[in-house]
Amino acid sequence: MQPMRFTSETITDGVSERPFTLGNVPGVLWSPAEAVAPSRALVLLAHGGGQHKKAPAMQGRARRLAVACGFAAAAIDAPGSGDRPRSEEDERFIAELREKMAAGEPVGPHVARYNAAQAERAVPEWRAILDALRAQPGLDGPVGFWGLSMGSATGVPLAAAEPRIAAAVFGLAGHETLGEAAAQVTIPVEFLLQWDDELIPRESGLGLFDAFASREKSLHANPGRHGDVPMFEVESSLRFFGRHLGADGAPGDGG
Amino acid sequence: MQPMRFTSETITDGVSERPFTLGNVPGVLWSPAEAVAPSRALVLLAHGGGQHKKAPAMQGRARRLAVACGFAAAAIDAPGSGDRPRSEEDERFIAELREKMAAGEPVGPHVARYNAAQAERAVPEWRAILDALRAQPGLDGPVGFWGLSMGSATGVPLAAAEPRIAAAVFGLAGHETLGEAAAQVTIPVEFLLQWDDELIPRESGLGLFDAFASREKSLHANPGRHGDVPMFEVESSLRFFGRHLGADGAPGDGG
């Protein structure tokens, strides 16, 4: 196993933030700054397309997981995102995406194909990251996964392949490219769907929710477009992880 | 307005329970037992078919609303339910329901028709109950409504007609009999759907969610049959009411 290198630590509002690298993959580990718990749950955060490991949506979720649940959270730059170089394939995808958007063509299938190809690189990376994180002191508790859109394109096959992941929040993705992997997922899933998603047809999102083999799965659908997931769903996912990864249930007095 | 008569008060675990009658309608008012708040939110709880005002599902929700949110909650026996006499129509419905179930016939449309007829009696009753409750000291805060199945068959037209209702949890109901009323509902709605509901076809439930005119509406779908709504949805509805009726947001640290 390659060594995980931590480069610094910043503590803000009781949360420790530690950038790291594993090989050529840069990431960030957030955790409560107080004394290390004997066994802390860890949530893997996979960003969406065009985002990166320290995007506000990632930071916000990571900090809430640390403060409200006492959990650690980790994010990495996906292949071709954030601080990582773009491959020819990445460049071609972006150029074609811009052309299609300029021409007013639907981009959903184009994005789904790229995300599926991207997952073939990203899934083994996440498994190596998980190996290295679990070797850190105090990070041997249960593991969760959170990722929407491109994060789900990676996360669904990751959860199908990786028995250490015990609960996952997915969403903004369709069954065409992910249905087969979803049928192998049996862990509790909270699944987000945007009722007016311009990238994922409603039936495709409903079909992916239907495909999960999980005994416990909850579909949360809200009005709005792909990027309009309401803020209250952040808190809902905290409670979901609290229920499934926590020693004493959900944060606050949620059940 | 007829007087609302309170017959007794029992305080258990910090929650006051006060049975009442308004005319021939018996009900129960729950509220936090501590000193009356200057202005307390009130949630109306409408039970499902075959249930009554003090069924465990009603008591449990009412007590959690009082303890976790500091809200009051009220339930009444629906026409023909609980302590109220059954009309000839009620008796005929039950006899036909038993026949259909014994014959293995689908009962969903039969139940929906009865519930729609029942709502014509129940909606004016709830409005009179609301008038009388709002006249009680401290109950002049915002008003919410919770009711699934038959509770939604009453609640959706009630919310369409009653501007004092500010947020509602509905579900386990379909668009055929309720879509028209739902299109007049603009308040925030949390809508529960059972993915394998044997009474409400999935498309009919999705269609009713779609029909609400509300800018904020969340569909929560879970696996299982009509009666299998998971317990964690109780806590979700508390947070929903906390967000929309509370002075300071959701209970606990929910957002």
Coordinates of C-alpha atoms in Angstrom, one line a residue:
Chain A
M1 CA 0.0 0.0 0.0
Q2 CA 1.3 3.5 -0.8
P3 CA 1.7 5.8 2.2
M4 CA -1.0 8.4 2.7
R5 CA 0.8 11.8 3.3
F6 CA -0.8 14.4 5.4
T7 CA 0.6 17.9 4.6
S8 CA -1.0 20.2 7.2
E9 CA -3.8 20.6 9.7
T10 CA -6.2 23.5 10.1
I11 CA -8.7 23.6 12.9
T12 CA -11.8 25.8 12.4
D13 CA -14.9 25.8 14.6
G14 CA -13.9 22.5 16.2
V15 CA -13.3 20.7 13.0
S16 CA -9.9 19.5 11.9
E17 CA -9.1 19.7 8.1
R18 CA -6.1 17.7 6.9
P19 CA -5.2 17.7 3.2
F20 CA -3.5 14.5 2.1
T21 CA -2.2 12.8 -1.0
L22 CA -2.2 9.1 -1.9
G23 CA 0.0 8.6 -4.9
N24 CA -1.2 11.2 -7.3
V25 CA -4.7 11.6 -5.7
P26 CA -5.2 14.7 -3.6
G27 CA -7.8 14.6 -0.8
V28 CA -9.0 16.1 2.4
L29 CA -9.9 14.5 5.7
W30 CA -12.2 16.3 8.1
S31 CA -12.8 15.1 11.7
P32 CA -13.9 16.5 15.0
A33 CA -10.9 18.3 16.6
E34 CA -11.5 16.9 20.0
A35 CA -9.6 13.8 21.3
V36 CA -9.7 10.9 18.9
A37 CA -12.7 8.6 19.4
P38 CA -11.8 4.9 19.9
S39 CA -13.7 4.1 16.7
R40 CA -15.1 6.9 14.5
A41 CA -17.4 6.4 11.5
L42 CA -16.2 7.8 8.2
V43 CA -18.2 9.1 5.3
L44 CA -16.7 9.2 1.8
L45 CA -17.8 12.3 -0.1
A46 CA -17.6 12.1 -3.9
H47 CA -18.1 15.4 -5.7
G48 CA -20.2 16.0 -8.8
G49 CA -19.1 16.9 -12.3
G50 CA -17.2 20.2 -12.5
Q51 CA -16.7 20.3 -8.8
H52 CA -13.7 19.4 -6.6
K53 CA -12.8 18.0 -3.1
K54 CA -13.1 21.4 -1.4
A55 CA -16.2 22.8 -3.1
P56 CA -18.6 24.4 -0.7
A57 CA -21.1 21.5 -1.0
M58 CA -18.3 19.2 0.2
Q59 CA -16.9 21.4 3.0
G60 CA -20.4 22.0 4.3
R61 CA -21.4 18.4 4.5
A62 CA -18.1 17.3 6.0
R63 CA -18.3 20.0 8.7
R64 CA -21.9 19.1 9.6
L65 CA -21.0 15.4 9.7
A66 CA -18.1 16.2 12.2
V67 CA -20.2 18.6 14.3
A68 CA -23.6 17.0 14.3
C69 CA -22.6 13.3 14.2
G70 CA -19.0 13.2 15.5
F71 CA -18.0 11.5 12.2
A72 CA -15.0 11.9 10.0
A73 CA -15.4 12.7 6.3
A74 CA -13.1 12.5 3.3
A75 CA -13.1 13.8 -0.2
I76 CA -10.8 13.4 -3.1
D77 CA -10.5 15.1 -6.5
A78 CA -12.0 12.8 -9.1
P79 CA -9.9 11.9 -12.1
G80 CA -9.7 15.1 -14.3
S81 CA -11.2 17.3 -11.6
G82 CA -9.8 19.9 -9.1
D83 CA -6.0 19.8 -8.9
R84 CA -5.7 16.7 -11.1
P85 CA -4.7 16.9 -14.8
R86 CA -7.3 16.3 -17.5
S87 CA -6.8 13.4 -19.8
E88 CA -7.5 13.7 -23.6
E89 CA -10.7 11.9 -22.9
D90 CA -11.6 14.5 -20.2
E91 CA -10.8 17.4 -22.6
R92 CA -12.8 15.8 -25.4
F93 CA -15.8 15.3 -23.1
I94 CA -15.8 19.0 -22.0
A95 CA -15.4 20.3 -25.5
E96 CA -18.3 18.1 -26.7
L97 CA -20.4 19.1 -23.7
R98 CA -19.9 22.8 -24.5
E99 CA -20.8 22.2 -28.1
K100 CA -24.0 20.4 -27.2
M101 CA -25.0 23.0 -24.6
A102 CA -24.4 25.8 -27.1
A103 CA -26.5 24.0 -29.7
G104 CA -29.3 23.4 -27.1
E105 CA -29.0 19.6 -27.5
P106 CA -29.8 17.3 -24.5
V107 CA -26.6 16.4 -22.7
G108 CA -27.8 13.8 -20.2
P109 CA -26.8 10.7 -22.2
H110 CA -23.4 12.3 -23.0
V111 CA -22.8 13.0 -19.3
A112 CA -23.9 9.5 -18.3
R113 CA -21.5 7.8 -20.7
Y114 CA -18.6 10.0 -19.6
N115 CA -19.4 9.4 -15.9
A116 CA -19.6 5.6 -16.4
A117 CA -16.1 5.7 -18.1
Q118 CA -14.8 7.9 -15.3
A119 CA -16.1 5.4 -12.7
E120 CA -13.8 2.7 -14.1
R121 CA -10.9 5.0 -13.0
A122 CA -12.5 6.3 -9.8
V123 CA -13.7 3.1 -8.1
P124 CA -10.3 1.5 -7.7
E125 CA -9.0 4.8 -6.4
W126 CA -11.7 5.1 -3.8
R127 CA -10.9 1.5 -2.6
A128 CA -7.2 2.4 -2.2
I129 CA -8.2 5.6 -0.4
L130 CA -10.4 3.6 1.9
D131 CA -7.6 1.2 2.7
A132 CA -5.3 4.0 3.6
L133 CA -7.9 6.0 5.6
R134 CA -9.0 2.9 7.6
A135 CA -5.3 2.5 8.6
Q136 CA -5.4 5.9 10.3
P137 CA -5.8 5.9 14.1
G138 CA -9.5 6.0 15.1
L139 CA -10.9 5.6 11.6
D140 CA -11.9 1.9 12.0
G141 CA -15.6 2.6 12.5
P142 CA -18.4 2.0 10.0
V143 CA -18.1 3.6 6.5
G144 CA -20.7 5.6 4.6
F145 CA -20.7 7.1 1.1
W146 CA -22.3 10.3 -0.1
G147 CA -22.3 11.3 -3.8
L148 CA -24.8 12.7 -6.2
S149 CA -24.8 12.9 -10.0
M150 CA -21.2 12.0 -11.1
G151 CA -20.6 11.1 -7.4
S152 CA -23.4 8.4 -7.8
A153 CA -22.0 7.2 -11.1
T154 CA -18.8 6.3 -9.1
G155 CA -20.6 5.4 -5.8
V156 CA -23.1 2.9 -7.0
P157 CA -20.5 0.5 -8.6
L158 CA -18.3 1.3 -5.6
A159 CA -21.0 0.2 -3.1
A160 CA -21.7 -2.9 -5.2
A161 CA -18.0 -3.9 -5.1
E162 CA -17.0 -2.7 -1.6
P163 CA -18.4 -4.6 1.4
R164 CA -17.0 -2.0 3.9
I165 CA -19.6 0.6 2.8
A166 CA -22.5 0.3 5.1
A167 CA -24.9 3.0 4.0
A168 CA -25.1 5.4 1.1
V169 CA -26.7 8.6 -0.1
F170 CA -27.1 8.6 -3.9
G171 CA -29.1 10.5 -6.5
L172 CA -29.4 12.7 -9.6
A173 CA -28.6 9.6 -11.7
G174 CA -30.4 7.2 -14.0
H175 CA -30.9 3.5 -14.4
E176 CA -29.5 3.1 -17.9
T177 CA -25.8 3.1 -16.9
L178 CA -26.3 2.2 -13.2
G179 CA -29.2 -0.1 -12.9
E180 CA -27.1 -3.3 -13.1
A181 CA -24.7 -2.2 -10.3
A182 CA -27.7 -1.0 -8.2
A183 CA -29.2 -4.4 -8.3
Q184 CA -26.1 -5.6 -6.4
V185 CA -26.4 -3.0 -3.7
T186 CA -28.2 -4.2 -0.5
I187 CA -27.1 -1.6 2.0
P188 CA -29.5 1.2 3.2
V189 CA -29.8 3.9 0.6
E190 CA -31.2 7.4 0.7
F191 CA -31.8 8.4 -3.0
L192 CA -32.3 12.0 -4.1
L193 CA -34.3 12.8 -7.2
Q194 CA -35.1 16.2 -8.7
W195 CA -38.6 16.2 -10.1
D196 CA -37.7 18.6 -12.9
D197 CA -34.2 17.4 -13.6
E198 CA -33.1 18.6 -17.0
L199 CA -30.3 15.9 -17.3
I200 CA -32.0 12.8 -15.8
P201 CA -35.5 12.0 -17.1
R202 CA -37.8 11.4 -14.1
E203 CA -38.5 7.8 -15.2
S204 CA -34.8 7.0 -15.4
G205 CA -34.2 8.3 -11.8
L206 CA -37.3 6.4 -10.5
G207 CA -36.0 3.3 -12.3
L208 CA -32.6 3.6 -10.6
F209 CA -34.3 3.9 -7.2
D210 CA -36.4 0.8 -8.1
A211 CA -33.3 -1.1 -9.0
F212 CA -31.5 -1.1 -5.7
A213 CA -31.8 -4.4 -3.9
S214 CA -31.7 -2.8 -0.5
R215 CA -34.4 -3.7 2.0
E216 CA -34.2 -0.1 3.4
K217 CA -34.2 2.6 0.7
S218 CA -35.8 6.0 0.7
L219 CA -36.5 8.1 -2.3
H220 CA -36.6 11.8 -1.6
A221 CA -37.9 13.8 -4.6
N222 CA -38.1 17.5 -4.6
P223 CA -39.2 20.1 -7.3
G224 CA -36.5 21.8 -9.3
R225 CA -33.7 21.2 -11.7
H226 CA -30.5 19.1 -11.4
G227 CA -28.7 21.7 -9.3
D228 CA -31.6 22.6 -7.1
V229 CA -31.4 20.0 -4.3
P230 CA -32.8 21.8 -1.2
M231 CA -30.6 22.4 1.7
F232 CA -32.8 20.5 4.1
E233 CA -31.7 17.3 2.3
V234 CA -28.2 17.9 3.8
E235 CA -29.7 17.5 7.3
S236 CA -31.7 14.5 6.2
S237 CA -28.6 12.8 5.0
L238 CA -26.9 13.5 8.3
R239 CA -29.7 11.8 10.2
F240 CA -29.6 8.9 7.7
F241 CA -25.9 8.4 8.4
G242 CA -26.5 8.9 12.1
R243 CA -29.1 6.1 12.1
H244 CA -26.9 3.7 10.2
L245 CA -23.3 4.5 11.2
G246 CA -23.8 6.0 14.7
A247 CA -23.2 4.3 18.0
D248 CA -26.3 6.1 19.4
G249 CA -28.5 6.8 16.5
A250 CA -29.2 10.1 14.7
P251 CA -27.9 13.5 15.7
G252 CA -30.1 15.7 17.9
D253 CA -33.2 13.9 18.9
G254 CA -33.9 12.3 15.5
G255 CA -34.8 8.6 15.6
Chain B
M1 CA -69.7 28.7 17.6
Q2 CA -70.5 25.7 19.8
P3 CA -68.4 25.5 23.0
M4 CA -65.5 23.1 23.1
R5 CA -65.8 21.0 26.3
F6 CA -62.7 19.7 28.0
T7 CA -63.5 16.7 30.2
S8 CA -60.2 16.0 32.0
E9 CA -56.5 16.4 31.9
T10 CA -53.8 13.7 32.3
I11 CA -50.1 14.6 32.4
T12 CA -47.6 11.9 31.4
D13 CA -43.9 12.4 30.7
G14 CA -44.3 16.2 30.4
V15 CA -47.2 16.0 28.0
S16 CA -50.8 17.1 28.8
E17 CA -53.6 15.1 27.3
R18 CA -57.0 16.7 27.3
P19 CA -60.0 14.9 25.8
F20 CA -62.7 17.2 24.5
T21 CA -66.0 17.3 22.6
L22 CA -67.3 19.8 20.1
G23 CA -70.9 19.0 19.5
N24 CA -71.0 15.3 18.8
V25 CA -67.3 15.1 17.7
P26 CA -64.9 13.7 20.4
G27 CA -61.2 14.7 20.2
V28 CA -58.0 14.9 22.2
L29 CA -55.6 17.9 22.6
W30 CA -52.0 17.2 23.5
S31 CA -49.6 19.9 24.5
P32 CA -46.4 20.4 26.5
A33 CA -47.3 20.4 30.2
E34 CA -45.0 23.4 31.1
A35 CA -46.3 26.9 31.3
V36 CA -48.4 28.0 28.3
A37 CA -46.3 29.5 25.5
P38 CA -47.4 32.9 24.3
S39 CA -48.2 31.4 20.8
R40 CA -47.9 27.7 20.2
A41 CA -48.0 25.9 16.9
L42 CA -50.8 23.3 16.5
V43 CA -50.7 20.2 14.3
L44 CA -54.1 18.6 13.3
L45 CA -53.7 14.8 13.2
A46 CA -56.3 12.9 11.0
H47 CA -56.3 9.2 11.5
G48 CA -56.5 6.5 8.8
G49 CA -59.3 4.1 8.0
G50 CA -60.2 1.7 10.8
Q51 CA -58.3 3.8 13.3
H52 CA -59.3 6.4 15.9
K53 CA -58.2 9.6 17.7
K54 CA -56.1 7.8 20.3
A55 CA -54.6 5.0 18.2
P56 CA -50.9 4.4 19.0
A57 CA -49.8 6.1 15.7
M58 CA -51.7 9.3 16.8
Q59 CA -50.5 9.3 20.4
G60 CA -46.9 8.7 19.4
R61 CA -46.8 11.5 16.9
A62 CA -48.7 13.9 19.2
R63 CA -46.3 13.2 22.1
R64 CA -43.2 13.6 19.9
L65 CA -44.6 16.9 18.5
A66 CA -45.0 18.2 22.1
V67 CA -41.6 17.0 23.4
A68 CA -39.4 17.6 20.4
C69 CA -41.0 20.7 18.9
G70 CA -43.0 22.2 21.8
F71 CA -46.1 22.1 19.6
A72 CA -49.7 21.2 20.5
A73 CA -51.5 18.4 18.5
A74 CA -55.1 17.5 18.2
A75 CA -57.0 14.5 16.9
I76 CA -60.7 13.8 16.4
D77 CA -62.6 10.6 15.6
A78 CA -63.5 10.7 11.9
P79 CA -67.2 10.3 11.1
G80 CA -68.1 6.6 11.7
S81 CA -64.8 5.9 13.5
G82 CA -63.7 5.5 17.1
D83 CA -66.4 6.5 19.6
R84 CA -68.7 7.8 16.8
P85 CA -71.8 5.9 15.5
R86 CA -71.6 4.3 12.0
S87 CA -74.1 5.5 9.4
E88 CA -75.8 3.2 7.0
E89 CA -73.2 4.2 4.4
D90 CA -70.3 3.4 6.8
E91 CA -71.8 -0.1 7.5
R92 CA -72.4 -0.7 3.8
F93 CA -68.8 0.3 3.0
I94 CA -67.4 -2.0 5.7
A95 CA -69.6 -5.0 4.6
E96 CA -68.6 -4.5 0.9
L97 CA -64.9 -4.1 1.9
R98 CA -65.0 -7.4 3.7
E99 CA -66.7 -9.1 0.8
K100 CA -64.1 -7.8 -1.7
M101 CA -61.2 -8.8 0.6
A102 CA -62.6 -12.3 1.1
A103 CA -63.0 -12.6 -2.7
G104 CA -59.4 -11.4 -3.2
E105 CA -60.7 -8.4 -5.3
P106 CA -58.7 -5.1 -5.4
V107 CA -60.2 -2.7 -2.8
G108 CA -58.3 0.5 -3.6
P109 CA -61.0 2.2 -5.8
H110 CA -63.7 1.2 -3.3
V111 CA -61.7 2.7 -0.4
A112 CA -60.9 5.9 -2.4
R113 CA -64.6 6.4 -3.2
Y114 CA -65.7 6.0 0.4
N115 CA -62.9 8.2 1.7
A116 CA -63.9 11.0 -0.8
A117 CA -67.5 10.8 0.4
Q118 CA -66.3 10.8 4.0
A119 CA -64.2 13.9 3.4
E120 CA -67.4 15.8 2.6
R121 CA -68.5 15.3 6.2
A122 CA -65.0 15.6 7.7
V123 CA -63.7 18.8 6.1
P124 CA -66.4 21.1 7.7
E125 CA -65.9 19.3 11.0
W126 CA -62.2 20.0 11.0
R127 CA -62.8 23.6 10.2
A128 CA -65.1 24.0 13.2
I129 CA -62.6 22.1 15.4
L130 CA -59.9 24.5 14.2
D131 CA -62.1 27.5 15.0
A132 CA -62.6 26.2 18.5
L133 CA -59.0 25.2 19.2
R134 CA -57.6 28.5 18.0
A135 CA -59.9 30.2 20.5
Q136 CA -58.0 28.3 23.3
P137 CA -55.3 30.2 25.2
G138 CA -51.9 29.9 23.6
L139 CA -53.1 28.1 20.5
D140 CA -52.9 31.0 18.1
G141 CA -49.6 30.0 16.4
P142 CA -49.2 28.5 13.0
V143 CA -51.2 25.4 12.1
G144 CA -50.0 22.1 10.4
F145 CA -51.9 19.1 9.2
W146 CA -50.8 15.4 9.3
G147 CA -52.8 12.6 7.8
L148 CA -52.1 9.6 5.6
S149 CA -54.5 7.4 3.6
M150 CA -58.0 8.4 4.7
G151 CA -56.4 11.2 6.6
S152 CA -55.1 12.6 3.3
A153 CA -58.5 12.1 1.6
T154 CA -59.8 14.6 4.2
G155 CA -56.6 16.6 4.5
V156 CA -56.0 17.5 0.9
P157 CA -59.4 19.2 0.3
L158 CA -59.1 20.7 3.8
A159 CA -55.8 22.3 3.0
A160 CA -57.2 23.5 -0.3
A161 CA -60.1 25.2 1.5
E162 CA -58.5 26.3 4.7
P163 CA -55.9 29.2 4.5
R164 CA -54.9 28.8 8.2
I165 CA -53.1 25.5 7.4
A166 CA -49.5 26.4 6.7
A167 CA -47.8 23.0 6.1
A168 CA -49.0 19.4 5.7
V169 CA -47.8 15.8 5.7
F170 CA -49.9 13.7 3.3
G171 CA -49.5 10.3 1.6
L172 CA -50.8 6.8 0.9
A173 CA -53.3 8.3 -1.5
G174 CA -53.8 8.7 -5.2
H175 CA -54.5 11.3 -7.8
E176 CA -57.9 10.0 -9.1
T177 CA -60.0 11.4 -6.3
L178 CA -57.6 14.0 -4.9
G179 CA -55.7 15.5 -7.9
E180 CA -58.1 18.3 -8.4
A181 CA -57.9 19.5 -4.7
A182 CA -54.1 19.0 -4.7
A183 CA -53.8 21.5 -7.6
Q184 CA -55.2 24.1 -5.3
V185 CA -52.7 23.4 -2.5
T186 CA -49.7 25.7 -2.4
I187 CA -48.3 25.2 1.1
P188 CA -45.2 23.1 1.8
V189 CA -46.0 19.4 1.7
E190 CA -44.1 16.2 2.7
F191 CA -45.7 13.3 0.8
L192 CA -45.3 9.7 1.8
L193 CA -45.6 6.9 -0.8
Q194 CA -45.2 3.2 -0.2
W195 CA -43.3 1.7 -3.2
D196 CA -45.2 -1.6 -3.0
D197 CA -48.6 -0.2 -1.8
E198 CA -51.3 -2.8 -2.5
L199 CA -54.1 -0.2 -2.3
I200 CA -52.6 2.8 -4.2
P201 CA -50.9 2.0 -7.5
R202 CA -47.5 3.6 -7.7
E203 CA -48.3 5.8 -10.6
S204 CA -51.4 7.1 -8.9
G205 CA -49.4 8.2 -5.8
L206 CA -46.7 9.7 -8.0
G207 CA -49.4 11.5 -9.9
L208 CA -50.9 13.0 -6.7
F209 CA -47.4 14.2 -5.6
D210 CA -47.0 15.8 -9.0
A211 CA -50.4 17.5 -8.7
F212 CA -49.6 19.7 -5.7
A213 CA -49.1 23.3 -6.7
S214 CA -46.7 23.8 -3.8
R215 CA -43.3 25.3 -4.5
E216 CA -41.8 23.2 -1.7
K217 CA -42.9 19.6 -1.7
S218 CA -40.9 16.5 -0.9
L219 CA -41.8 13.0 -1.9
H220 CA -40.6 10.3 0.5
A221 CA -41.0 6.8 -1.0
N222 CA -40.0 3.7 0.9
P223 CA -40.3 0.0 0.1
G224 CA -43.2 -2.0 1.6
R225 CA -47.0 -2.2 1.6
H226 CA -49.6 0.4 2.6
G227 CA -49.2 -0.2 6.3
D228 CA -45.4 -0.4 6.3
V229 CA -44.4 3.3 6.5
P230 CA -41.0 3.2 8.4
M231 CA -40.8 4.8 11.9
F232 CA -38.0 7.2 10.8
E233 CA -40.6 9.0 8.7
V234 CA -42.3 10.1 12.0
E235 CA -39.0 12.0 12.9
S236 CA -38.8 13.4 9.4
S237 CA -42.3 14.8 9.7
L238 CA -41.3 16.4 13.0
R239 CA -38.5 18.2 11.4
F240 CA -40.7 19.2 8.5
F241 CA -43.2 20.8 10.9
G242 CA -40.3 22.3 13.0
R243 CA -39.0 24.0 9.8
H244 CA -42.3 25.4 8.8
L245 CA -44.2 26.0 12.0
G246 CA -41.4 26.6 14.5
A247 CA -40.1 29.9 15.8
D248 CA -36.6 28.6 15.7
G249 CA -36.5 25.9 13.0
A250 CA -36.4 22.2 13.4
P251 CA -36.0 20.2 16.6
G252 CA -32.5 19.1 17.6
D253 CA -29.9 20.4 15.2
G254 CA -31.9 19.7 12.1
G255 CA -31.9 22.6 9.6

